[in-house]
Amino acid sequence: MSGRQAARRVRILRAASEIGAREGLASVQMHDVAKEAGVAIATLYRYFPSKPYLFLAVLEWHIEQFLGGHDGGPVPDEVTDSVAEVAETLIALSGKLLDSPLLASAVALSSFTEYASAVPTQIDIVERVLGQRLLRLLGSCAYAETERSRVRLLVYSWWGLFVAMLTEEISTEQGEADLRLAARLIAAQ
């Protein structure tokens, strides 16, 4: 992707984020996103073929932004308690996403739609930026299947708790406690 294309993609993601945060998923119109991003509607659809696909990309983009870039940013050489660091990273990410409830709802609903329609082999959560970050925090740059399974379990646990907090099925405090417990149970060696 060229620099111009990357900049256009970010403009689209930013516009979708702003409209989604303001209006919620049901009210977002692709034409409005294209207009706010300053691109033609055909260009928008070339980058993002559907609204759920667009908002799944918004989620990934927000995670990347939160983690400090596509590679997940630097991890300290000596993480004294990697399990606690994993839990605190997931808790902070949840808090960041929940700061904008309408946008959080939009990305959650879109992810359900997009994941349900995807061919299972197309989605490898461990290869996504959050999965890579968790592998690095756990000191697991190796690609052993056990490590990949641990990261998948952590991400899926986080996602379930994030949705439960978003829908107010559980309190934020309970979600944070459950994330800490999940990290201890799943990530501890």
PDB file of C-alpha atoms in Angstrom, residues 15-185:
ATOM      1  CA  ALA A  15     -14.378   9.278   9.680  1.00  0.00           C
ATOM      2  CA  ALA A  16     -16.158   5.978  10.429  1.00  0.00           C
ATOM      3  CA  SER A  17     -14.959   6.177  14.049  1.00  0.00           C
ATOM      4  CA  GLU A  18     -16.262   9.708  14.492  1.00  0.00           C
ATOM      5  CA  ILE A  19     -19.641   9.002  12.899  1.00  0.00           C
ATOM      6  CA  GLY A  20     -19.991   5.679  14.727  1.00  0.00           C
ATOM      7  CA  ALA A  21     -19.155   7.312  18.065  1.00  0.00           C
ATOM      8  CA  ARG A  22     -21.692  10.052  17.416  1.00  0.00           C
ATOM      9  CA  GLU A  23     -24.559   8.082  15.874  1.00  0.00           C
ATOM     10  CA  GLY A  24     -24.126   4.337  16.468  1.00  0.00           C
ATOM     11  CA  LEU A  25     -23.867   1.609  13.860  1.00  0.00           C
ATOM     12  CA  ALA A  26     -27.482   1.617  12.675  1.00  0.00           C
ATOM     13  CA  SER A  27     -27.310   5.290  11.736  1.00  0.00           C
ATOM     14  CA  VAL A  28     -23.974   5.156   9.924  1.00  0.00           C
ATOM     15  CA  GLN A  29     -24.363   5.495   6.174  1.00  0.00           C
ATOM     16  CA  MET A  30     -21.462   4.577   3.916  1.00  0.00           C
ATOM     17  CA  HIS A  31     -22.121   7.718   1.854  1.00  0.00           C
ATOM     18  CA  ASP A  32     -21.646   9.842   4.997  1.00  0.00           C
ATOM     19  CA  VAL A  33     -18.369   8.079   5.799  1.00  0.00           C
ATOM     20  CA  ALA A  34     -17.115   8.658   2.256  1.00  0.00           C
ATOM     21  CA  LYS A  35     -18.116  12.324   2.381  1.00  0.00           C
ATOM     22  CA  GLU A  36     -16.488  12.938   5.782  1.00  0.00           C
ATOM     23  CA  ALA A  37     -13.324  11.103   4.667  1.00  0.00           C
ATOM     24  CA  GLY A  38     -13.200  13.081   1.416  1.00  0.00           C
ATOM     25  CA  VAL A  39     -13.300  10.019  -0.838  1.00  0.00           C
ATOM     26  CA  ALA A  40     -15.654   8.759  -3.525  1.00  0.00           C
ATOM     27  CA  ILE A  41     -18.135   6.098  -2.469  1.00  0.00           C
ATOM     28  CA  ALA A  42     -16.538   3.651  -4.930  1.00  0.00           C
ATOM     29  CA  THR A  43     -13.182   4.241  -3.235  1.00  0.00           C
ATOM     30  CA  LEU A  44     -14.696   3.540   0.162  1.00  0.00           C
ATOM     31  CA  TYR A  45     -16.153   0.258  -1.081  1.00  0.00           C
ATOM     32  CA  ARG A  46     -12.851  -0.697  -2.698  1.00  0.00           C
ATOM     33  CA  TYR A  47     -11.184  -0.450   0.721  1.00  0.00           C
ATOM     34  CA  PHE A  48     -14.113  -1.762   2.768  1.00  0.00           C
ATOM     35  CA  PRO A  49     -16.753  -3.813   0.909  1.00  0.00           C
ATOM     36  CA  SER A  50     -19.371  -3.602   3.687  1.00  0.00           C
ATOM     37  CA  LYS A  51     -20.225  -1.638   6.802  1.00  0.00           C
ATOM     38  CA  PRO A  52     -19.445  -4.579   9.135  1.00  0.00           C
ATOM     39  CA  TYR A  53     -16.084  -5.048   7.404  1.00  0.00           C
ATOM     40  CA  LEU A  54     -15.383  -1.314   7.812  1.00  0.00           C
ATOM     41  CA  PHE A  55     -16.160  -1.368  11.534  1.00  0.00           C
ATOM     42  CA  LEU A  56     -14.149  -4.521  12.100  1.00  0.00           C
ATOM     43  CA  ALA A  57     -11.248  -2.593  10.541  1.00  0.00           C
ATOM     44  CA  VAL A  58     -12.071   0.329  12.851  1.00  0.00           C
ATOM     45  CA  LEU A  59     -11.721  -2.037  15.817  1.00  0.00           C
ATOM     46  CA  GLU A  60      -8.361  -3.318  14.593  1.00  0.00           C
ATOM     47  CA  TRP A  61      -7.210   0.253  13.935  1.00  0.00           C
ATOM     48  CA  HIS A  62      -8.175   1.377  17.430  1.00  0.00           C
ATOM     49  CA  ILE A  63      -6.339  -1.598  18.922  1.00  0.00           C
ATOM     50  CA  GLU A  64      -3.268  -0.754  16.829  1.00  0.00           C
ATOM     51  CA  GLN A  65      -3.445   2.885  17.919  1.00  0.00           C
ATOM     52  CA  PHE A  66      -3.812   1.880  21.547  1.00  0.00           C
ATOM     53  CA  LEU A  67      -0.876  -0.525  21.415  1.00  0.00           C
ATOM     54  CA  GLY A  68       1.348   2.030  19.723  1.00  0.00           C
ATOM     55  CA  GLY A  69       1.548   0.861  16.155  1.00  0.00           C
ATOM     56  CA  HIS A  70       1.114  -2.184  14.000  1.00  0.00           C
ATOM     57  CA  ASP A  71       3.938  -4.145  15.624  1.00  0.00           C
ATOM     58  CA  GLY A  72       2.512  -3.600  19.098  1.00  0.00           C
ATOM     59  CA  GLY A  73       5.224  -1.180  20.166  1.00  0.00           C
ATOM     60  CA  PRO A  74       8.142  -1.950  22.405  1.00  0.00           C
ATOM     61  CA  VAL A  75       7.891  -4.390  25.251  1.00  0.00           C
ATOM     62  CA  PRO A  76      10.246  -3.770  28.156  1.00  0.00           C
ATOM     63  CA  ASP A  77      13.232  -6.132  28.242  1.00  0.00           C
ATOM     64  CA  GLU A  78      12.293  -7.263  31.712  1.00  0.00           C
ATOM     65  CA  VAL A  79       8.615  -7.480  32.347  1.00  0.00           C
ATOM     66  CA  THR A  80       8.587  -8.396  36.012  1.00  0.00           C
ATOM     67  CA  ASP A  81       5.139  -9.942  35.952  1.00  0.00           C
ATOM     68  CA  SER A  82       4.113 -10.770  32.403  1.00  0.00           C
ATOM     69  CA  VAL A  83       0.761 -12.216  33.479  1.00  0.00           C
ATOM     70  CA  ALA A  84      -0.157  -8.982  35.297  1.00  0.00           C
ATOM     71  CA  GLU A  85       1.052  -6.973  32.305  1.00  0.00           C
ATOM     72  CA  VAL A  86      -1.202  -8.997  29.995  1.00  0.00           C
ATOM     73  CA  ALA A  87      -4.191  -8.429  32.300  1.00  0.00           C
ATOM     74  CA  GLU A  88      -3.527  -4.705  32.663  1.00  0.00           C
ATOM     75  CA  THR A  89      -3.099  -4.313  28.895  1.00  0.00           C
ATOM     76  CA  LEU A  90      -6.459  -5.985  28.264  1.00  0.00           C
ATOM     77  CA  ILE A  91      -8.144  -3.966  31.019  1.00  0.00           C
ATOM     78  CA  ALA A  92      -6.770  -0.690  29.678  1.00  0.00           C
ATOM     79  CA  LEU A  93      -7.805  -1.619  26.123  1.00  0.00           C
ATOM     80  CA  SER A  94     -11.331  -2.381  27.342  1.00  0.00           C
ATOM     81  CA  GLY A  95     -11.488   0.959  29.139  1.00  0.00           C
ATOM     82  CA  LYS A  96     -10.296   2.811  26.056  1.00  0.00           C
ATOM     83  CA  LEU A  97     -12.907   1.158  23.849  1.00  0.00           C
ATOM     84  CA  LEU A  98     -15.689   1.579  26.413  1.00  0.00           C
ATOM     85  CA  ASP A  99     -14.974   5.327  26.622  1.00  0.00           C
ATOM     86  CA  SER A 100     -17.106   5.607  23.484  1.00  0.00           C
ATOM     87  CA  PRO A 101     -20.092   3.287  24.044  1.00  0.00           C
ATOM     88  CA  LEU A 102     -21.752   3.837  20.660  1.00  0.00           C
ATOM     89  CA  LEU A 103     -18.518   3.126  18.813  1.00  0.00           C
ATOM     90  CA  ALA A 104     -17.779   0.123  21.053  1.00  0.00           C
ATOM     91  CA  SER A 105     -21.222  -1.236  20.258  1.00  0.00           C
ATOM     92  CA  ALA A 106     -20.684  -0.616  16.533  1.00  0.00           C
ATOM     93  CA  VAL A 107     -17.417  -2.533  16.433  1.00  0.00           C
ATOM     94  CA  ALA A 108     -18.835  -5.357  18.571  1.00  0.00           C
ATOM     95  CA  LEU A 109     -21.912  -5.801  16.376  1.00  0.00           C
ATOM     96  CA  SER A 110     -19.802  -5.602  13.231  1.00  0.00           C
ATOM     97  CA  SER A 111     -17.337  -8.163  14.495  1.00  0.00           C
ATOM     98  CA  PHE A 112     -20.161 -10.644  15.127  1.00  0.00           C
ATOM     99  CA  THR A 113     -21.452 -10.143  11.598  1.00  0.00           C
ATOM    100  CA  GLU A 114     -18.062 -10.258   9.922  1.00  0.00           C
ATOM    101  CA  TYR A 115     -16.667 -13.209  11.896  1.00  0.00           C
ATOM    102  CA  ALA A 116     -19.853 -15.194  11.305  1.00  0.00           C
ATOM    103  CA  SER A 117     -19.572 -14.715   7.542  1.00  0.00           C
ATOM    104  CA  ALA A 118     -15.815 -15.354   7.302  1.00  0.00           C
ATOM    105  CA  VAL A 119     -14.259 -18.623   6.310  1.00  0.00           C
ATOM    106  CA  PRO A 120     -12.690 -19.885   9.577  1.00  0.00           C
ATOM    107  CA  THR A 121      -9.204 -20.181   8.094  1.00  0.00           C
ATOM    108  CA  GLN A 122      -9.259 -16.499   7.131  1.00  0.00           C
ATOM    109  CA  ILE A 123      -9.210 -15.329  10.740  1.00  0.00           C
ATOM    110  CA  ASP A 124      -6.189 -16.054  12.896  1.00  0.00           C
ATOM    111  CA  ILE A 125      -6.549 -13.949  16.012  1.00  0.00           C
ATOM    112  CA  VAL A 126      -2.969 -14.716  17.061  1.00  0.00           C
ATOM    113  CA  GLU A 127      -1.631 -13.036  13.913  1.00  0.00           C
ATOM    114  CA  ARG A 128      -3.571  -9.840  14.610  1.00  0.00           C
ATOM    115  CA  VAL A 129      -1.847  -7.005  16.422  1.00  0.00           C
ATOM    116  CA  LEU A 130      -3.353  -7.824  19.824  1.00  0.00           C
ATOM    117  CA  GLY A 131      -2.375 -11.484  19.568  1.00  0.00           C
ATOM    118  CA  GLN A 132       1.170 -10.551  18.609  1.00  0.00           C
ATOM    119  CA  ARG A 133       1.391  -8.130  21.524  1.00  0.00           C
ATOM    120  CA  LEU A 134       0.247 -10.773  23.995  1.00  0.00           C
ATOM    121  CA  LEU A 135       2.760 -13.282  22.631  1.00  0.00           C
ATOM    122  CA  ARG A 136       5.508 -10.713  23.134  1.00  0.00           C
ATOM    123  CA  LEU A 137       4.362  -9.809  26.641  1.00  0.00           C
ATOM    124  CA  LEU A 138       4.456 -13.464  27.570  1.00  0.00           C
ATOM    125  CA  GLY A 139       7.943 -13.744  26.115  1.00  0.00           C
ATOM    126  CA  SER A 140       6.648 -16.154  23.523  1.00  0.00           C
ATOM    127  CA  CYS A 141       8.000 -15.119  20.175  1.00  0.00           C
ATOM    128  CA  ALA A 142       8.120 -18.794  19.270  1.00  0.00           C
ATOM    129  CA  TYR A 143       5.147 -20.110  17.422  1.00  0.00           C
ATOM    130  CA  ALA A 144       4.501 -23.269  19.428  1.00  0.00           C
ATOM    131  CA  GLU A 145       0.873 -24.314  19.193  1.00  0.00           C
ATOM    132  CA  THR A 146       0.514 -24.250  22.984  1.00  0.00           C
ATOM    133  CA  GLU A 147       1.550 -20.583  23.068  1.00  0.00           C
ATOM    134  CA  ARG A 148      -0.799 -19.749  20.211  1.00  0.00           C
ATOM    135  CA  SER A 149      -3.636 -21.516  22.043  1.00  0.00           C
ATOM    136  CA  ARG A 150      -2.935 -19.552  25.226  1.00  0.00           C
ATOM    137  CA  VAL A 151      -3.088 -16.282  23.307  1.00  0.00           C
ATOM    138  CA  ARG A 152      -6.310 -17.304  21.535  1.00  0.00           C
ATOM    139  CA  LEU A 153      -7.880 -18.161  24.899  1.00  0.00           C
ATOM    140  CA  LEU A 154      -6.765 -14.805  26.337  1.00  0.00           C
ATOM    141  CA  VAL A 155      -8.151 -12.814  23.412  1.00  0.00           C
ATOM    142  CA  TYR A 156     -11.446 -14.703  23.381  1.00  0.00           C
ATOM    143  CA  SER A 157     -11.765 -14.321  27.160  1.00  0.00           C
ATOM    144  CA  TRP A 158     -11.068 -10.601  26.843  1.00  0.00           C
ATOM    145  CA  TRP A 159     -13.593 -10.229  24.043  1.00  0.00           C
ATOM    146  CA  GLY A 160     -16.333 -12.025  25.950  1.00  0.00           C
ATOM    147  CA  LEU A 161     -15.719  -9.923  29.041  1.00  0.00           C
ATOM    148  CA  PHE A 162     -15.536  -6.739  26.939  1.00  0.00           C
ATOM    149  CA  VAL A 163     -18.954  -7.505  25.437  1.00  0.00           C
ATOM    150  CA  ALA A 164     -20.354  -8.347  28.890  1.00  0.00           C
ATOM    151  CA  MET A 165     -19.096  -4.984  30.203  1.00  0.00           C
ATOM    152  CA  LEU A 166     -20.410  -3.168  27.120  1.00  0.00           C
ATOM    153  CA  THR A 167     -23.880  -4.665  27.541  1.00  0.00           C
ATOM    154  CA  GLU A 168     -23.685  -4.081  31.296  1.00  0.00           C
ATOM    155  CA  GLU A 169     -24.195  -7.774  31.977  1.00  0.00           C
ATOM    156  CA  ILE A 170     -21.311  -7.351  34.418  1.00  0.00           C
ATOM    157  CA  SER A 171     -19.826  -4.249  35.993  1.00  0.00           C
ATOM    158  CA  THR A 172     -16.532  -2.833  34.835  1.00  0.00           C
ATOM    159  CA  GLU A 173     -15.024  -3.780  38.193  1.00  0.00           C
ATOM    160  CA  GLN A 174     -16.183  -7.387  37.825  1.00  0.00           C
ATOM    161  CA  GLY A 175     -14.890  -7.475  34.241  1.00  0.00           C
ATOM    162  CA  GLU A 176     -11.486  -6.243  35.378  1.00  0.00           C
ATOM    163  CA  ALA A 177     -11.326  -8.829  38.167  1.00  0.00           C
ATOM    164  CA  ASP A 178     -12.340 -11.561  35.726  1.00  0.00           C
ATOM    165  CA  LEU A 179      -9.674 -10.433  33.232  1.00  0.00           C
ATOM    166  CA  ARG A 180      -7.021 -10.638  35.923  1.00  0.00           C
ATOM    167  CA  LEU A 181      -8.204 -14.127  36.857  1.00  0.00           C
ATOM    168  CA  ALA A 182      -8.309 -15.239  33.217  1.00  0.00           C
ATOM    169  CA  ALA A 183      -4.774 -13.981  32.664  1.00  0.00           C
ATOM    170  CA  ARG A 184      -3.536 -15.844  35.750  1.00  0.00           C
ATOM    171  CA  LEU A 185      -5.294 -19.067  34.785  1.00  0.00           C
TER     172      LEU A 185
END
